[in-house]
């Protein structure tokens, strides 16, 4: 989204956000020289110390969205905080986690830890289901590299459909519970084994 030129100064350094690129396979043949430098510091020279790590009480997912294989995300189309229940139910059935657009975070419907996008997290799940999310560029940069994107939006012109592998035009308040219910039924018929989602051809 930005081009930065650093033509005149050396050394140069670049950093990349987690999950922006796929994890390469380990190269067993790779060689290199490890140089261990001594910096001559003792613990007493460090003025700060981590005493305890306290997790945010509002964080309800055990799994961090950056590491999740299945993400169900909700946006402003949910209309209200309590409607995130629909998103969580579907995420739970899939064994996934809840994501969100920034608008949902800004509205105070969900914690910022769930935000996907430019100022949120970059994610690369196997399946990303966007519910009531328009697909602003700032959202797309965070999720467009998912293996499979499913978008549910009542506006057929919504930009999210440009990156979706499967697009469902319709009301999320009907479609999301219907998908959750059909997964529940499939699991029950399958002795509560995890079911596999397969894209429908055609
Ligand atoms: C500097 C900057 C950084 C930003 N960073 C981020 C970021 O990290 N992540 C991010 O997400 N955004 C980010 N944004 C905001 C971004 O530009 C958008 O405003 C935001 O993504 C829109 O969120 P939304 O899609 O939930 O809401 P909207 O754009 O309002 O879209 C809501 C969608 O819901 C659909 N809808 C409504 N009702 C229903 C229904 N019943 N059924 C189905 N569909 C329905 C509508 O058709 C619409 O497409 C950033 C913006 C700026 C300027």
PDB file of C-alpha atoms and ligand atoms in Angstrom:
ATOM      1  CA  UNK A   1       0.000   0.000   0.000  1.00  0.00           C
ATOM      2  CA  UNK A   2       3.042   2.254   0.196  1.00  0.00           C
ATOM      3  CA  UNK A   3       6.321   2.510  -1.691  1.00  0.00           C
ATOM      4  CA  UNK A   4       9.267   3.584   0.398  1.00  0.00           C
ATOM      5  CA  UNK A   5      12.602   4.538  -1.166  1.00  0.00           C
ATOM      6  CA  UNK A   6      15.776   4.453   0.914  1.00  0.00           C
ATOM      7  CA  UNK A   7      18.302   5.034  -1.828  1.00  0.00           C
ATOM      8  CA  UNK A   8      21.099   6.817  -0.066  1.00  0.00           C
ATOM      9  CA  UNK A   9      21.694   5.247   3.331  1.00  0.00           C
ATOM     10  CA  UNK A  10      23.141   1.895   4.410  1.00  0.00           C
ATOM     11  CA  UNK A  11      22.579  -0.444   6.219  1.00  0.00           C
ATOM     12  CA  UNK A  12      18.906  -0.968   5.368  1.00  0.00           C
ATOM     13  CA  UNK A  13      16.384  -2.965   7.328  1.00  0.00           C
ATOM     14  CA  UNK A  14      12.895  -4.251   6.501  1.00  0.00           C
ATOM     15  CA  UNK A  15      10.306  -5.895   8.706  1.00  0.00           C
ATOM     16  CA  UNK A  16       7.273  -7.930   7.662  1.00  0.00           C
ATOM     17  CA  UNK A  17       4.098  -8.518   9.658  1.00  0.00           C
ATOM     18  CA  UNK A  18       3.373 -12.111  10.679  1.00  0.00           C
ATOM     19  CA  UNK A  19       1.482 -14.222   8.076  1.00  0.00           C
ATOM     20  CA  UNK A  20       2.022 -11.721   5.221  1.00  0.00           C
ATOM     21  CA  UNK A  21       4.055 -14.406   3.432  1.00  0.00           C
ATOM     22  CA  UNK A  22       3.579 -18.170   3.492  1.00  0.00           C
ATOM     23  CA  UNK A  23       5.927 -20.051   5.804  1.00  0.00           C
ATOM     24  CA  UNK A  24       8.677 -21.599   3.617  1.00  0.00           C
ATOM     25  CA  UNK A  25       9.564 -25.278   4.017  1.00  0.00           C
ATOM     26  CA  UNK A  26      12.649 -25.945   6.093  1.00  0.00           C
ATOM     27  CA  UNK A  27      15.717 -26.226   3.865  1.00  0.00           C
ATOM     28  CA  UNK A  28      17.812 -29.041   5.325  1.00  0.00           C
ATOM     29  CA  UNK A  29      20.640 -28.250   2.881  1.00  0.00           C
ATOM     30  CA  UNK A  30      21.009 -24.623   3.976  1.00  0.00           C
ATOM     31  CA  UNK A  31      24.340 -23.696   5.483  1.00  0.00           C
ATOM     32  CA  UNK A  32      25.643 -20.544   7.064  1.00  0.00           C
ATOM     33  CA  UNK A  33      27.982 -19.206   9.653  1.00  0.00           C
ATOM     34  CA  UNK A  34      26.639 -18.340  13.086  1.00  0.00           C
ATOM     35  CA  UNK A  35      28.605 -15.551  14.736  1.00  0.00           C
ATOM     36  CA  UNK A  36      27.978 -15.290  18.472  1.00  0.00           C
ATOM     37  CA  UNK A  37      28.764 -11.807  19.749  1.00  0.00           C
ATOM     38  CA  UNK A  38      29.386 -11.039  23.381  1.00  0.00           C
ATOM     39  CA  UNK A  39      27.619  -7.873  24.519  1.00  0.00           C
ATOM     40  CA  UNK A  40      29.023  -7.779  28.035  1.00  0.00           C
ATOM     41  CA  UNK A  41      25.713  -7.160  29.879  1.00  0.00           C
ATOM     42  CA  UNK A  42      24.389  -8.723  33.029  1.00  0.00           C
ATOM     43  CA  UNK A  43      20.764  -8.927  34.176  1.00  0.00           C
ATOM     44  CA  UNK A  44      21.456  -6.111  36.643  1.00  0.00           C
ATOM     45  CA  UNK A  45      22.103  -3.792  33.667  1.00  0.00           C
ATOM     46  CA  UNK A  46      18.487  -4.223  32.435  1.00  0.00           C
ATOM     47  CA  UNK A  47      16.227  -1.695  34.208  1.00  0.00           C
ATOM     48  CA  UNK A  48      12.915  -3.423  33.321  1.00  0.00           C
ATOM     49  CA  UNK A  49      11.643  -6.893  34.177  1.00  0.00           C
ATOM     50  CA  UNK A  50       8.569  -8.919  33.166  1.00  0.00           C
ATOM     51  CA  UNK A  51       6.967  -9.796  36.509  1.00  0.00           C
ATOM     52  CA  UNK A  52       3.741 -11.395  35.272  1.00  0.00           C
ATOM     53  CA  UNK A  53       1.772 -11.794  32.034  1.00  0.00           C
ATOM     54  CA  UNK A  54      -1.922 -10.944  32.532  1.00  0.00           C
ATOM     55  CA  UNK A  55      -4.197 -11.831  29.626  1.00  0.00           C
ATOM     56  CA  UNK A  56      -7.016  -9.490  28.607  1.00  0.00           C
ATOM     57  CA  UNK A  57     -10.187 -10.553  30.390  1.00  0.00           C
ATOM     58  CA  UNK A  58     -12.191  -9.721  27.258  1.00  0.00           C
ATOM     59  CA  UNK A  59     -10.244 -12.229  25.164  1.00  0.00           C
ATOM     60  CA  UNK A  60     -12.444 -15.289  24.900  1.00  0.00           C
ATOM     61  CA  UNK A  61     -10.672 -17.263  22.175  1.00  0.00           C
ATOM     62  CA  UNK A  62      -7.897 -19.583  23.276  1.00  0.00           C
ATOM     63  CA  UNK A  63      -6.461 -19.352  19.821  1.00  0.00           C
ATOM     64  CA  UNK A  64      -4.915 -16.225  18.370  1.00  0.00           C
ATOM     65  CA  UNK A  65      -6.570 -15.282  15.032  1.00  0.00           C
ATOM     66  CA  UNK A  66      -3.194 -15.092  13.313  1.00  0.00           C
ATOM     67  CA  UNK A  67      -2.698 -18.847  13.849  1.00  0.00           C
ATOM     68  CA  UNK A  68      -6.271 -19.999  13.159  1.00  0.00           C
ATOM     69  CA  UNK A  69      -7.156 -22.337  10.288  1.00  0.00           C
ATOM     70  CA  UNK A  70     -10.813 -21.265  10.259  1.00  0.00           C
ATOM     71  CA  UNK A  71     -11.946 -17.682  10.821  1.00  0.00           C
ATOM     72  CA  UNK A  72     -15.522 -16.424  10.751  1.00  0.00           C
ATOM     73  CA  UNK A  73     -15.521 -12.621  10.663  1.00  0.00           C
ATOM     74  CA  UNK A  74     -18.325 -10.163  11.262  1.00  0.00           C
ATOM     75  CA  UNK A  75     -18.668  -6.568  10.142  1.00  0.00           C
ATOM     76  CA  UNK A  76     -21.023  -3.659  10.407  1.00  0.00           C
ATOM     77  CA  UNK A  77     -23.686  -5.719   8.649  1.00  0.00           C
ATOM     78  CA  UNK A  78     -24.221  -7.452  12.004  1.00  0.00           C
ATOM     79  CA  UNK A  79     -25.928  -4.248  13.193  1.00  0.00           C
ATOM     80  CA  UNK A  80     -25.391  -4.938  16.887  1.00  0.00           C
ATOM     81  CA  UNK A  81     -22.896  -6.363  19.370  1.00  0.00           C
ATOM     82  CA  UNK A  82     -25.181  -9.207  20.439  1.00  0.00           C
ATOM     83  CA  UNK A  83     -25.377 -10.495  16.863  1.00  0.00           C
ATOM     84  CA  UNK A  84     -21.740 -11.586  17.074  1.00  0.00           C
ATOM     85  CA  UNK A  85     -23.301 -14.619  18.794  1.00  0.00           C
ATOM     86  CA  UNK A  86     -24.189 -15.912  15.296  1.00  0.00           C
ATOM     87  CA  UNK A  87     -20.573 -15.547  14.197  1.00  0.00           C
ATOM     88  CA  UNK A  88     -19.251 -17.280  17.311  1.00  0.00           C
ATOM     89  CA  UNK A  89     -21.670 -20.191  16.940  1.00  0.00           C
ATOM     90  CA  UNK A  90     -20.485 -20.835  13.387  1.00  0.00           C
ATOM     91  CA  UNK A  91     -16.820 -20.430  14.402  1.00  0.00           C
ATOM     92  CA  UNK A  92     -17.326 -22.905  17.264  1.00  0.00           C
ATOM     93  CA  UNK A  93     -18.890 -25.494  14.960  1.00  0.00           C
ATOM     94  CA  UNK A  94     -15.902 -25.186  12.626  1.00  0.00           C
ATOM     95  CA  UNK A  95     -13.389 -25.254  15.480  1.00  0.00           C
ATOM     96  CA  UNK A  96     -12.312 -21.788  14.404  1.00  0.00           C
ATOM     97  CA  UNK A  97     -12.117 -18.301  15.837  1.00  0.00           C
ATOM     98  CA  UNK A  98     -13.994 -15.028  15.472  1.00  0.00           C
ATOM     99  CA  UNK A  99     -12.584 -12.176  13.409  1.00  0.00           C
ATOM    100  CA  UNK A 100     -13.977  -8.758  12.631  1.00  0.00           C
ATOM    101  CA  UNK A 101     -13.716  -5.651  10.538  1.00  0.00           C
ATOM    102  CA  UNK A 102     -12.507  -2.426  12.068  1.00  0.00           C
ATOM    103  CA  UNK A 103     -15.990  -0.934  11.951  1.00  0.00           C
ATOM    104  CA  UNK A 104     -17.193  -3.622  14.352  1.00  0.00           C
ATOM    105  CA  UNK A 105     -14.265  -2.872  16.658  1.00  0.00           C
ATOM    106  CA  UNK A 106     -14.836   0.889  16.440  1.00  0.00           C
ATOM    107  CA  UNK A 107     -18.511   0.341  17.289  1.00  0.00           C
ATOM    108  CA  UNK A 108     -17.384  -1.412  20.482  1.00  0.00           C
ATOM    109  CA  UNK A 109     -18.929  -4.746  19.441  1.00  0.00           C
ATOM    110  CA  UNK A 110     -15.725  -6.765  19.730  1.00  0.00           C
ATOM    111  CA  UNK A 111     -12.192  -6.452  21.055  1.00  0.00           C
ATOM    112  CA  UNK A 112      -9.428  -5.116  18.780  1.00  0.00           C
ATOM    113  CA  UNK A 113      -7.573  -8.458  19.123  1.00  0.00           C
ATOM    114  CA  UNK A 114     -10.105  -9.822  16.596  1.00  0.00           C
ATOM    115  CA  UNK A 115      -9.601  -7.113  13.979  1.00  0.00           C
ATOM    116  CA  UNK A 116      -8.357  -8.223  10.575  1.00  0.00           C
ATOM    117  CA  UNK A 117      -6.726  -5.789   8.184  1.00  0.00           C
ATOM    118  CA  UNK A 118      -4.222  -3.028   7.742  1.00  0.00           C
ATOM    119  CA  UNK A 119      -4.389  -1.823  11.328  1.00  0.00           C
ATOM    120  CA  UNK A 120      -5.424  -5.240  12.637  1.00  0.00           C
ATOM    121  CA  UNK A 121      -3.940  -8.666  12.030  1.00  0.00           C
ATOM    122  CA  UNK A 122      -2.869 -10.304   8.783  1.00  0.00           C
ATOM    123  CA  UNK A 123      -4.335 -13.804   8.588  1.00  0.00           C
ATOM    124  CA  UNK A 124      -3.831 -16.811   6.290  1.00  0.00           C
ATOM    125  CA  UNK A 125      -6.441 -19.363   7.353  1.00  0.00           C
ATOM    126  CA  UNK A 126      -7.611 -22.331   5.303  1.00  0.00           C
ATOM    127  CA  UNK A 127     -11.109 -20.821   5.276  1.00  0.00           C
ATOM    128  CA  UNK A 128     -12.117 -17.191   5.911  1.00  0.00           C
ATOM    129  CA  UNK A 129     -15.845 -16.483   6.077  1.00  0.00           C
ATOM    130  CA  UNK A 130     -16.685 -12.759   5.858  1.00  0.00           C
ATOM    131  CA  UNK A 131     -20.200 -11.940   7.065  1.00  0.00           C
ATOM    132  CA  UNK A 132     -21.606  -8.459   6.507  1.00  0.00           C
ATOM    133  CA  UNK A 133     -18.189  -7.058   5.592  1.00  0.00           C
ATOM    134  CA  UNK A 134     -18.021  -4.774   2.548  1.00  0.00           C
ATOM    135  CA  UNK A 135     -14.400  -5.541   1.636  1.00  0.00           C
ATOM    136  CA  UNK A 136     -12.656  -2.188   1.980  1.00  0.00           C
ATOM    137  CA  UNK A 137      -9.017  -2.371   0.826  1.00  0.00           C
ATOM    138  CA  UNK A 138      -7.843  -1.968   4.434  1.00  0.00           C
ATOM    139  CA  UNK A 139      -9.724  -5.165   5.312  1.00  0.00           C
ATOM    140  CA  UNK A 140      -8.722  -7.091   2.181  1.00  0.00           C
ATOM    141  CA  UNK A 141      -4.983  -6.635   2.773  1.00  0.00           C
ATOM    142  CA  UNK A 142      -5.381  -8.616   5.975  1.00  0.00           C
ATOM    143  CA  UNK A 143      -7.258 -11.661   4.628  1.00  0.00           C
ATOM    144  CA  UNK A 144      -7.068 -11.969   0.849  1.00  0.00           C
ATOM    145  CA  UNK A 145      -4.378 -14.688   1.024  1.00  0.00           C
ATOM    146  CA  UNK A 146      -6.664 -17.129   2.825  1.00  0.00           C
ATOM    147  CA  UNK A 147      -6.832 -20.473   0.962  1.00  0.00           C
ATOM    148  CA  UNK A 148     -10.604 -20.137   0.567  1.00  0.00           C
ATOM    149  CA  UNK A 149     -12.661 -16.979   1.058  1.00  0.00           C
ATOM    150  CA  UNK A 150     -16.410 -17.256   1.520  1.00  0.00           C
ATOM    151  CA  UNK A 151     -18.300 -13.948   1.530  1.00  0.00           C
ATOM    152  CA  UNK A 152     -21.865 -13.389   2.680  1.00  0.00           C
ATOM    153  CA  UNK A 153     -23.259  -9.963   1.811  1.00  0.00           C
ATOM    154  CA  UNK A 154     -26.646  -8.740   0.687  1.00  0.00           C
ATOM    155  CA  UNK A 155     -25.056  -6.249  -1.734  1.00  0.00           C
ATOM    156  CA  UNK A 156     -24.024  -8.057  -4.947  1.00  0.00           C
ATOM    157  CA  UNK A 157     -21.680  -5.151  -5.750  1.00  0.00           C
ATOM    158  CA  UNK A 158     -19.754  -5.404  -2.459  1.00  0.00           C
ATOM    159  CA  UNK A 159     -15.974  -5.421  -3.153  1.00  0.00           C
ATOM    160  CA  UNK A 160     -15.520  -8.475  -0.886  1.00  0.00           C
ATOM    161  CA  UNK A 161     -16.899 -10.585  -3.759  1.00  0.00           C
ATOM    162  CA  UNK A 162     -13.872  -9.623  -5.877  1.00  0.00           C
ATOM    163  CA  UNK A 163     -11.606 -11.703  -3.614  1.00  0.00           C
ATOM    164  CA  UNK A 164     -14.183 -14.373  -2.678  1.00  0.00           C
ATOM    165  CA  UNK A 165     -13.914 -17.946  -3.965  1.00  0.00           C
ATOM    166  CA  UNK A 166     -17.513 -18.505  -2.930  1.00  0.00           C
ATOM    167  CA  UNK A 167     -19.918 -15.566  -2.778  1.00  0.00           C
ATOM    168  CA  UNK A 168     -23.355 -15.758  -1.195  1.00  0.00           C
ATOM    169  CA  UNK A 169     -25.621 -12.790  -1.903  1.00  0.00           C
ATOM    170  CA  UNK A 170     -28.243 -12.595   0.796  1.00  0.00           C
ATOM    171  CA  UNK A 171     -29.141 -11.792   4.361  1.00  0.00           C
ATOM    172  CA  UNK A 172     -26.522 -12.999   6.818  1.00  0.00           C
ATOM    173  CA  UNK A 173     -29.194 -13.337   9.530  1.00  0.00           C
ATOM    174  CA  UNK A 174     -30.707 -16.176   7.484  1.00  0.00           C
ATOM    175  CA  UNK A 175     -27.579 -17.618   5.882  1.00  0.00           C
ATOM    176  CA  UNK A 176     -25.175 -17.829   8.845  1.00  0.00           C
ATOM    177  CA  UNK A 177     -27.555 -19.738  11.166  1.00  0.00           C
ATOM    178  CA  UNK A 178     -28.493 -22.016   8.244  1.00  0.00           C
ATOM    179  CA  UNK A 179     -24.818 -22.905   7.634  1.00  0.00           C
ATOM    180  CA  UNK A 180     -24.256 -23.468  11.369  1.00  0.00           C
ATOM    181  CA  UNK A 181     -27.295 -25.710  11.558  1.00  0.00           C
ATOM    182  CA  UNK A 182     -26.297 -27.743   8.516  1.00  0.00           C
ATOM    183  CA  UNK A 183     -22.807 -28.305   9.975  1.00  0.00           C
ATOM    184  CA  UNK A 184     -24.419 -29.409  13.270  1.00  0.00           C
ATOM    185  CA  UNK A 185     -26.659 -31.845  11.396  1.00  0.00           C
ATOM    186  CA  UNK A 186     -23.754 -33.164   9.313  1.00  0.00           C
ATOM    187  CA  UNK A 187     -21.693 -33.698  12.477  1.00  0.00           C
ATOM    188  CA  UNK A 188     -24.570 -35.439  14.254  1.00  0.00           C
ATOM    189  CA  UNK A 189     -25.078 -37.721  11.246  1.00  0.00           C
ATOM    190  CA  UNK A 190     -21.349 -38.359  11.280  1.00  0.00           C
ATOM    191  CA  UNK A 191     -21.197 -39.282  14.976  1.00  0.00           C
ATOM    192  CA  UNK A 192     -19.947 -35.760  15.904  1.00  0.00           C
ATOM    193  CA  UNK A 193     -16.812 -36.188  13.820  1.00  0.00           C
ATOM    194  CA  UNK A 194     -15.436 -33.013  12.306  1.00  0.00           C
ATOM    195  CA  UNK A 195     -16.923 -32.519   8.861  1.00  0.00           C
ATOM    196  CA  UNK A 196     -15.012 -31.347   5.833  1.00  0.00           C
ATOM    197  CA  UNK A 197     -16.254 -28.257   3.942  1.00  0.00           C
ATOM    198  CA  UNK A 198     -15.981 -28.748   0.208  1.00  0.00           C
ATOM    199  CA  UNK A 199     -16.507 -25.928  -2.285  1.00  0.00           C
ATOM    200  CA  UNK A 200     -19.475 -26.601  -4.567  1.00  0.00           C
ATOM    201  CA  UNK A 201     -18.432 -26.658  -8.222  1.00  0.00           C
ATOM    202  CA  UNK A 202     -20.262 -24.556 -10.792  1.00  0.00           C
TER     203      UNK A 202
HETATM  204  C1  LIG B   1      -5.995   4.093   7.914  1.00  0.00           C
HETATM  205  C2  LIG B   1      -7.139   3.120   7.931  1.00  0.00           C
HETATM  206  C3  LIG B   1      -6.917   1.842   8.418  1.00  0.00           C
HETATM  207  C4  LIG B   1      -7.968   0.916   8.433  1.00  0.00           C
HETATM  208  N1  LIG B   1      -7.734  -0.357   8.905  1.00  0.00           N
HETATM  209  C5  LIG B   1      -8.715  -1.264   8.833  1.00  0.00           C
HETATM  210  C6  LIG B   1      -8.490  -2.615   9.240  1.00  0.00           C
HETATM  211  O1  LIG B   1      -7.426  -3.001   9.720  1.00  0.00           O
HETATM  212  N2  LIG B   1      -9.520  -3.500   9.112  1.00  0.00           N
HETATM  213  C7  LIG B   1     -10.745  -3.148   8.611  1.00  0.00           C
HETATM  214  O2  LIG B   1     -11.626  -4.015   8.519  1.00  0.00           O
HETATM  215  N3  LIG B   1     -10.971  -1.866   8.240  1.00  0.00           N
HETATM  216  C8  LIG B   1     -10.004  -0.918   8.356  1.00  0.00           C
HETATM  217  N4  LIG B   1     -10.277   0.355   8.020  1.00  0.00           N
HETATM  218  C9  LIG B   1     -11.691   0.745   7.754  1.00  0.00           C
HETATM  219  C10 LIG B   1     -12.165   0.376   6.360  1.00  0.00           C
HETATM  220  O3  LIG B   1     -11.853   1.435   5.466  1.00  0.00           O
HETATM  221  C11 LIG B   1     -13.687   0.168   6.358  1.00  0.00           C
HETATM  222  O4  LIG B   1     -14.327   1.337   6.846  1.00  0.00           O
HETATM  223  C12 LIG B   1     -14.154  -1.015   7.182  1.00  0.00           C
HETATM  224  O5  LIG B   1     -13.406  -2.167   6.850  1.00  0.00           O
HETATM  225  C13 LIG B   1     -15.636  -1.271   6.900  1.00  0.00           C
HETATM  226  O6  LIG B   1     -16.100  -2.260   7.771  1.00  0.00           O
HETATM  227  P1  LIG B   1     -17.361  -3.134   7.392  1.00  0.00           P
HETATM  228  O7  LIG B   1     -17.113  -3.821   6.095  1.00  0.00           O
HETATM  229  O8  LIG B   1     -17.692  -3.957   8.567  1.00  0.00           O
HETATM  230  O9  LIG B   1     -18.518  -2.045   7.261  1.00  0.00           O
HETATM  231  P2  LIG B   1     -19.265  -1.475   5.999  1.00  0.00           P
HETATM  232  O10 LIG B   1     -18.300  -0.951   4.993  1.00  0.00           O
HETATM  233  O11 LIG B   1     -20.302  -0.543   6.512  1.00  0.00           O
HETATM  234  O12 LIG B   1     -19.956  -2.754   5.336  1.00  0.00           O
HETATM  235  C14 LIG B   1     -21.031  -3.431   5.912  1.00  0.00           C
HETATM  236  C15 LIG B   1     -21.469  -4.445   4.875  1.00  0.00           C
HETATM  237  O13 LIG B   1     -22.495  -5.249   5.448  1.00  0.00           O
HETATM  238  C16 LIG B   1     -23.431  -5.549   4.422  1.00  0.00           C
HETATM  239  N5  LIG B   1     -24.681  -5.903   5.074  1.00  0.00           N
HETATM  240  C17 LIG B   1     -25.504  -5.091   5.803  1.00  0.00           C
HETATM  241  N6  LIG B   1     -26.545  -5.792   6.309  1.00  0.00           N
HETATM  242  C18 LIG B   1     -26.394  -7.077   5.861  1.00  0.00           C
HETATM  243  C19 LIG B   1     -27.144  -8.275   6.033  1.00  0.00           C
HETATM  244  N7  LIG B   1     -28.250  -8.314   6.780  1.00  0.00           N
HETATM  245  N8  LIG B   1     -26.701  -9.400   5.429  1.00  0.00           N
HETATM  246  C20 LIG B   1     -25.564  -9.403   4.664  1.00  0.00           C
HETATM  247  N9  LIG B   1     -24.807  -8.285   4.475  1.00  0.00           N
HETATM  248  C21 LIG B   1     -25.203  -7.146   5.078  1.00  0.00           C
HETATM  249  C22 LIG B   1     -23.519  -4.297   3.576  1.00  0.00           C
HETATM  250  O14 LIG B   1     -23.988  -4.598   2.267  1.00  0.00           O
HETATM  251  C23 LIG B   1     -22.058  -3.826   3.592  1.00  0.00           C
HETATM  252  O15 LIG B   1     -21.340  -4.320   2.467  1.00  0.00           O
HETATM  253  C24 LIG B   1      -9.250   1.300   7.984  1.00  0.00           C
HETATM  254  C25 LIG B   1      -9.454   2.593   7.491  1.00  0.00           C
HETATM  255  C26 LIG B   1      -8.406   3.485   7.471  1.00  0.00           C
HETATM  256  C27 LIG B   1      -8.658   4.861   6.941  1.00  0.00           C
END
